[in-house]
JSON list of C-alpha atoms in Angstrom, two decimals:
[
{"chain": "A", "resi": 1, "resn": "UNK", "atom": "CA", "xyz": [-5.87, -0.71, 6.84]},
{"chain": "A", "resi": 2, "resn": "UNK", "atom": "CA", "xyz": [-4.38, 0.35, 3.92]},
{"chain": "A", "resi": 3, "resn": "UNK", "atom": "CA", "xyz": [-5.50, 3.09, 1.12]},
{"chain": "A", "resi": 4, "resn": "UNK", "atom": "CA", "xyz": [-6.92, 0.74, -1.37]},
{"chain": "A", "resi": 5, "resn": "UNK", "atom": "CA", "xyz": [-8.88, -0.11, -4.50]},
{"chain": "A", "resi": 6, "resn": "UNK", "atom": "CA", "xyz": [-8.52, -2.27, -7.74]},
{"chain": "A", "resi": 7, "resn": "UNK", "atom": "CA", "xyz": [-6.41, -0.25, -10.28]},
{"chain": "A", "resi": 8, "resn": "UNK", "atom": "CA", "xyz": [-8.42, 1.26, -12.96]},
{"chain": "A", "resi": 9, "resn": "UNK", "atom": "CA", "xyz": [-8.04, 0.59, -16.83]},
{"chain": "A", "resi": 10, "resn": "UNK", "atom": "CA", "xyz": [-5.07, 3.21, -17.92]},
{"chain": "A", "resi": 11, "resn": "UNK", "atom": "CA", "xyz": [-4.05, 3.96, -14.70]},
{"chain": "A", "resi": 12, "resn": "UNK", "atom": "CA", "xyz": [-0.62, 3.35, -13.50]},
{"chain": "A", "resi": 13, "resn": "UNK", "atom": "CA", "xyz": [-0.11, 1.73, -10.26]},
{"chain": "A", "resi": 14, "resn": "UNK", "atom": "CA", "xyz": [1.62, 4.35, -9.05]},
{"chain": "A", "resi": 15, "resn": "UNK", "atom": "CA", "xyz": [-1.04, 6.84, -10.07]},
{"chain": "A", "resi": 16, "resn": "UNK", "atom": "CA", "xyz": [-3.80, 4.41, -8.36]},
{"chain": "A", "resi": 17, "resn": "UNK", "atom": "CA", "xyz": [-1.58, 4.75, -4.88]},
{"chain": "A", "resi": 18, "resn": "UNK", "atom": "CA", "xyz": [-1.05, 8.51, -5.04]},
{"chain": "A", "resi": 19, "resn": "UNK", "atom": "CA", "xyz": [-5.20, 8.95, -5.88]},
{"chain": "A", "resi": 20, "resn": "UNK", "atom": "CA", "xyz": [-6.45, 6.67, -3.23]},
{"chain": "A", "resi": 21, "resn": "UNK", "atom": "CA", "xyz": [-3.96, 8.00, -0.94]},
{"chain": "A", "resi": 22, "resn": "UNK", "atom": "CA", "xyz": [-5.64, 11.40, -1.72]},
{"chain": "A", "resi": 23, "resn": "UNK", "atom": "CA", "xyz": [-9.44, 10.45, -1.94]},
{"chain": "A", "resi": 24, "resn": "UNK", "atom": "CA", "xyz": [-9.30, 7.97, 1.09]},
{"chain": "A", "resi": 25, "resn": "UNK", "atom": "CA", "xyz": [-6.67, 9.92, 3.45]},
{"chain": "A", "resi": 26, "resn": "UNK", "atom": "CA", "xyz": [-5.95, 13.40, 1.88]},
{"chain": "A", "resi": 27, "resn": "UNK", "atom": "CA", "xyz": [-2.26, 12.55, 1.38]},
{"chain": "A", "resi": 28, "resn": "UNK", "atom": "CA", "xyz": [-0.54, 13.93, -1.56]},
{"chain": "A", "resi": 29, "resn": "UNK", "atom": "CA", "xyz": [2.43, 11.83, -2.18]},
{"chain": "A", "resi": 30, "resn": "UNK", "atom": "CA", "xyz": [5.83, 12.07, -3.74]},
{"chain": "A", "resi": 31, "resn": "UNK", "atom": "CA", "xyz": [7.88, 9.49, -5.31]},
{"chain": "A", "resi": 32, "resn": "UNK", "atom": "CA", "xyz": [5.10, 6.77, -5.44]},
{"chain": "A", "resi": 33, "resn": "UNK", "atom": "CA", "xyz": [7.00, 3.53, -6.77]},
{"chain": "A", "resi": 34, "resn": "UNK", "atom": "CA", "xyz": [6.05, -0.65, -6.41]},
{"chain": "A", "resi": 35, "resn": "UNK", "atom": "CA", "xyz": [7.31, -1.79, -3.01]},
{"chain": "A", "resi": 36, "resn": "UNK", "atom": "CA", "xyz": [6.22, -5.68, -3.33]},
{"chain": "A", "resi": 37, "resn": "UNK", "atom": "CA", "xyz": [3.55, -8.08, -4.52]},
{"chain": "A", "resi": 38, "resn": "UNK", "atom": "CA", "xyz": [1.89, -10.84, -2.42]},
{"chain": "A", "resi": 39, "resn": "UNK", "atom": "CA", "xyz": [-0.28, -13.99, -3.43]},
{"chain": "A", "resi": 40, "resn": "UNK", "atom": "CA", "xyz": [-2.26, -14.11, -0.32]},
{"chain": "A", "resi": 41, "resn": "UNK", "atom": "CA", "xyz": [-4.73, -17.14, -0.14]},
{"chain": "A", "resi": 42, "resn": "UNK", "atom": "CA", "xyz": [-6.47, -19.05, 2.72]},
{"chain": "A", "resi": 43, "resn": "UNK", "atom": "CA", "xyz": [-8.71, -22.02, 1.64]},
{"chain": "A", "resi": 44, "resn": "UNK", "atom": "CA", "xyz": [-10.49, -22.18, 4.93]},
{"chain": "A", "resi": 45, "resn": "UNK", "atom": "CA", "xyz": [-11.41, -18.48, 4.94]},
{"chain": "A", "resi": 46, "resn": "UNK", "atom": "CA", "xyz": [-12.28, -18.78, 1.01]},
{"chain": "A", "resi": 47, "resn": "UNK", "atom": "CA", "xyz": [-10.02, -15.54, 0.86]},
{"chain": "A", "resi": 48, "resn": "UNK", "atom": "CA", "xyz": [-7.49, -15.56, -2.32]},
{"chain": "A", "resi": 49, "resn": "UNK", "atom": "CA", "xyz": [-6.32, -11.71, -3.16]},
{"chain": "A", "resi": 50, "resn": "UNK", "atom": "CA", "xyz": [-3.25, -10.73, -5.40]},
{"chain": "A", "resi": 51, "resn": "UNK", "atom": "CA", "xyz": [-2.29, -7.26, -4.01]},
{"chain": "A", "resi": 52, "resn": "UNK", "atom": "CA", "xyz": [0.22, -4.84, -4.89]},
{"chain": "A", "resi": 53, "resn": "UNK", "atom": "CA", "xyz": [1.91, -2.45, -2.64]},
{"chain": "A", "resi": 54, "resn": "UNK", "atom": "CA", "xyz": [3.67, 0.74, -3.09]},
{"chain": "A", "resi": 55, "resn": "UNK", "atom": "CA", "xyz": [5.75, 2.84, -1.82]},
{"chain": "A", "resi": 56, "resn": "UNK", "atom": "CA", "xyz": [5.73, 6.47, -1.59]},
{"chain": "A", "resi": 57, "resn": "UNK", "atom": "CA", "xyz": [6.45, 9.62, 0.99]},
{"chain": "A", "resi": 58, "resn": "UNK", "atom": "CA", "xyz": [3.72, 12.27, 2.19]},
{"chain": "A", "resi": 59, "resn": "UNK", "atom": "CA", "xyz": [4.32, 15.63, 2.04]},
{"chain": "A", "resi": 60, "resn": "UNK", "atom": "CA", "xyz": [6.60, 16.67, 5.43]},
{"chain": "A", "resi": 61, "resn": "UNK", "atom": "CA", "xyz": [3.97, 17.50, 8.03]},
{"chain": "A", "resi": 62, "resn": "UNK", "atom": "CA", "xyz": [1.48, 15.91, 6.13]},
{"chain": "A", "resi": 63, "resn": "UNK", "atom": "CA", "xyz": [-1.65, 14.49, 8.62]},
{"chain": "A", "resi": 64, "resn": "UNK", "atom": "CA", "xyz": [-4.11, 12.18, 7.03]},
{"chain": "A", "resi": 65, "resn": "UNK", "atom": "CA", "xyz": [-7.52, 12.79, 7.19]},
{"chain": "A", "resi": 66, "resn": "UNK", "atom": "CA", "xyz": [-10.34, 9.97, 7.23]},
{"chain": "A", "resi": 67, "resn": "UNK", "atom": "CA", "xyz": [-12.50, 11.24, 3.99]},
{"chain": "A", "resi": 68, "resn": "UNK", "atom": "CA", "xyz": [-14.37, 8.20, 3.97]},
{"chain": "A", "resi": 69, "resn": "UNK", "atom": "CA", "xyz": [-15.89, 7.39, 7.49]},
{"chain": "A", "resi": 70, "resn": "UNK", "atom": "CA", "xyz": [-18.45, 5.13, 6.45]},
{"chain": "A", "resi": 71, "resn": "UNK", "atom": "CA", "xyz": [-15.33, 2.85, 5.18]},
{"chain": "A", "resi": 72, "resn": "UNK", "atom": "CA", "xyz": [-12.90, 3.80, 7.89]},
{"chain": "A", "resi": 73, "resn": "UNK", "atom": "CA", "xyz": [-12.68, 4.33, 11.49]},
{"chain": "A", "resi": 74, "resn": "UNK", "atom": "CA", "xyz": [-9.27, 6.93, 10.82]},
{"chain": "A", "resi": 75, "resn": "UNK", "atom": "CA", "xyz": [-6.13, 7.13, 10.17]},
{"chain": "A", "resi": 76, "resn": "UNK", "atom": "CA", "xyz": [-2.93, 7.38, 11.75]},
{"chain": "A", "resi": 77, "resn": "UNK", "atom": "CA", "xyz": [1.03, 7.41, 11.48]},
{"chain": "A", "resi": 78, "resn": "UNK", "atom": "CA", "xyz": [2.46, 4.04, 12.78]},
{"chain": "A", "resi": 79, "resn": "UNK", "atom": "CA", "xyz": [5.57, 3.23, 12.75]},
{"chain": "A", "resi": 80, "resn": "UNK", "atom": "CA", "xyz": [7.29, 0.25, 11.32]},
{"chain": "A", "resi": 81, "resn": "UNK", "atom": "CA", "xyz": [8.21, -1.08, 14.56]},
{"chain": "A", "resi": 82, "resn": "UNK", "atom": "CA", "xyz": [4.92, -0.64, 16.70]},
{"chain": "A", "resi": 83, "resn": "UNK", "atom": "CA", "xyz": [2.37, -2.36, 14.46]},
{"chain": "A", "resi": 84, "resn": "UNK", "atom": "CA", "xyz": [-0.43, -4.13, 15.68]},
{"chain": "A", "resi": 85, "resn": "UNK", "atom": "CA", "xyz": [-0.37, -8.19, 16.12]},
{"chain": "A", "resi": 86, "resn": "UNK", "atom": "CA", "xyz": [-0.05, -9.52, 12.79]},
{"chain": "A", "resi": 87, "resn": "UNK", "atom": "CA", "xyz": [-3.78, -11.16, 13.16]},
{"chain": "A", "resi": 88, "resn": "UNK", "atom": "CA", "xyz": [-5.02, -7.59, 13.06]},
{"chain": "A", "resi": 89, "resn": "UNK", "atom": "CA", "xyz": [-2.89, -6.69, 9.92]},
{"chain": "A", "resi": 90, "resn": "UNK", "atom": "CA", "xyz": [-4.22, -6.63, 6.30]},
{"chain": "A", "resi": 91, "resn": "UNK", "atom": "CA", "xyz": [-3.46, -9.89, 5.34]},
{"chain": "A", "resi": 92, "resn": "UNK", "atom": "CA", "xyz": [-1.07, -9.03, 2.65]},
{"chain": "A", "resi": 93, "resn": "UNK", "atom": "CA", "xyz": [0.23, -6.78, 4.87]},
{"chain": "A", "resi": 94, "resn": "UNK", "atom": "CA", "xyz": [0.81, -10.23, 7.16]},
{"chain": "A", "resi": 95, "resn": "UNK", "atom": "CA", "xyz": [2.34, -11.92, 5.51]},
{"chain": "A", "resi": 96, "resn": "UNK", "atom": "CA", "xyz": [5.10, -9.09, 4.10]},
{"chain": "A", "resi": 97, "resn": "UNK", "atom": "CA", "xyz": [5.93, -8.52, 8.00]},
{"chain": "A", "resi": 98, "resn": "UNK", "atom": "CA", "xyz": [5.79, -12.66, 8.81]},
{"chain": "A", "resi": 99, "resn": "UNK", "atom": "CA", "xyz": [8.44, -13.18, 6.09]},
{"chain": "A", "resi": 100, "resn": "UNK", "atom": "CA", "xyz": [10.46, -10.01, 7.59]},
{"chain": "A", "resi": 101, "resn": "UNK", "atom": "CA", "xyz": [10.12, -7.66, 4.87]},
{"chain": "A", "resi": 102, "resn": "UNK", "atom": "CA", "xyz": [10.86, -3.79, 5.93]},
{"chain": "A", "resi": 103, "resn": "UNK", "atom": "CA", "xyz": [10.38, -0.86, 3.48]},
{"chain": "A", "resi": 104, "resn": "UNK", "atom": "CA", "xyz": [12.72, 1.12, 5.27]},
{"chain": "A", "resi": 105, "resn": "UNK", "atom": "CA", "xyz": [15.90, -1.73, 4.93]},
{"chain": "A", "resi": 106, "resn": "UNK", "atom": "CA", "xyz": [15.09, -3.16, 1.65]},
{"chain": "A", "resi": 107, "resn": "UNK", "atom": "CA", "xyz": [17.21, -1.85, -1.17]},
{"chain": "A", "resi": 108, "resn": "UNK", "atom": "CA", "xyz": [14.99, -0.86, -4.53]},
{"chain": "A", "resi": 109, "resn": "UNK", "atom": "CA", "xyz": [17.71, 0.17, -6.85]},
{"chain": "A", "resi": 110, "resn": "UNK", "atom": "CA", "xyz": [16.36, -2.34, -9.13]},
{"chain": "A", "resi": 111, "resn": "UNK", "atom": "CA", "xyz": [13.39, -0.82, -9.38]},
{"chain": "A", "resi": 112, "resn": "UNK", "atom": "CA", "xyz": [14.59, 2.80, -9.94]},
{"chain": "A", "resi": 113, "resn": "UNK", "atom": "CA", "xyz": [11.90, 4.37, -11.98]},
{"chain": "A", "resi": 114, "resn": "UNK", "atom": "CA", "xyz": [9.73, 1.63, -12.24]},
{"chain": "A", "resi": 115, "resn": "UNK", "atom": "CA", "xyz": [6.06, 2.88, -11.77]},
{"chain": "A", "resi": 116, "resn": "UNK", "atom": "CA", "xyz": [4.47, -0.29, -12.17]},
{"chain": "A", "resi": 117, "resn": "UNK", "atom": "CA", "xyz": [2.88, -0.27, -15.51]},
{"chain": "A", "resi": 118, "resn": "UNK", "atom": "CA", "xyz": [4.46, -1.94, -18.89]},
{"chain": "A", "resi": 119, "resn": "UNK", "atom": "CA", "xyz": [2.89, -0.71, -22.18]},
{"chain": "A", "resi": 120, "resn": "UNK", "atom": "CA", "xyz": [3.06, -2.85, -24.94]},
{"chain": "A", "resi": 121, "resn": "UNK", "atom": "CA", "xyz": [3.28, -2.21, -28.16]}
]
């Protein structure tokens, strides 16, 4: 599981990430920025989400907390490597890791600065 909510009206996706990270997990983050998108959609299971995720690194040291254990069994660090099987994944997370996505190998430049919100005039 993810931190995770739908983004409020005048809220940057970037400042969604670094406030559920703090309300759900009591991680402050740094350099919160969009990692990927993902149309997720199974017709059987009547399941169709459009989720964003972002990237962003915790403070050094930093050990998340579960502040919401009615939601939540905990948290933990996991790394990339040793996930669980994909069938117990968030399915957007799924299908990033099926199609051999890595956060840590994928170059962003692109995105430099990018805090995934557009205003327009």
């Amino acid at each position: 599981r993810l931190p995770q909510r739908h983004v409020p009206r005048r809220e940057s996706l970037a400042e969604c990430a670094a406030r559920e990270a703090r309300e759900e997990a009591a991680l402050r983050l740094r350099r919160v920025r969009f990692a990927s998108a993902v149309n997720a959609a199974c017709a059987a299971a009547r399941y169709h989400y459009v989720t964003v995720l972002m990237r962003a690194e915790a403070e050094p040291g930093a050990e998340p907390r579960n502040r919401e254990p009615h939601k939540n069994e905990g948290w933990q660090w996991v790394k990339w490597d040793e996930f669980p099987p994909a069938e117990q994944l968030f399915w957007p997370l799924r299908c990033l890791r099926e199609q051999g996505y890595n956060p840590f190998t994928e170059d962003f430049e692109h995105l430099k600065g990018y805090t995934g919100s557009h205003q327009l005039s």
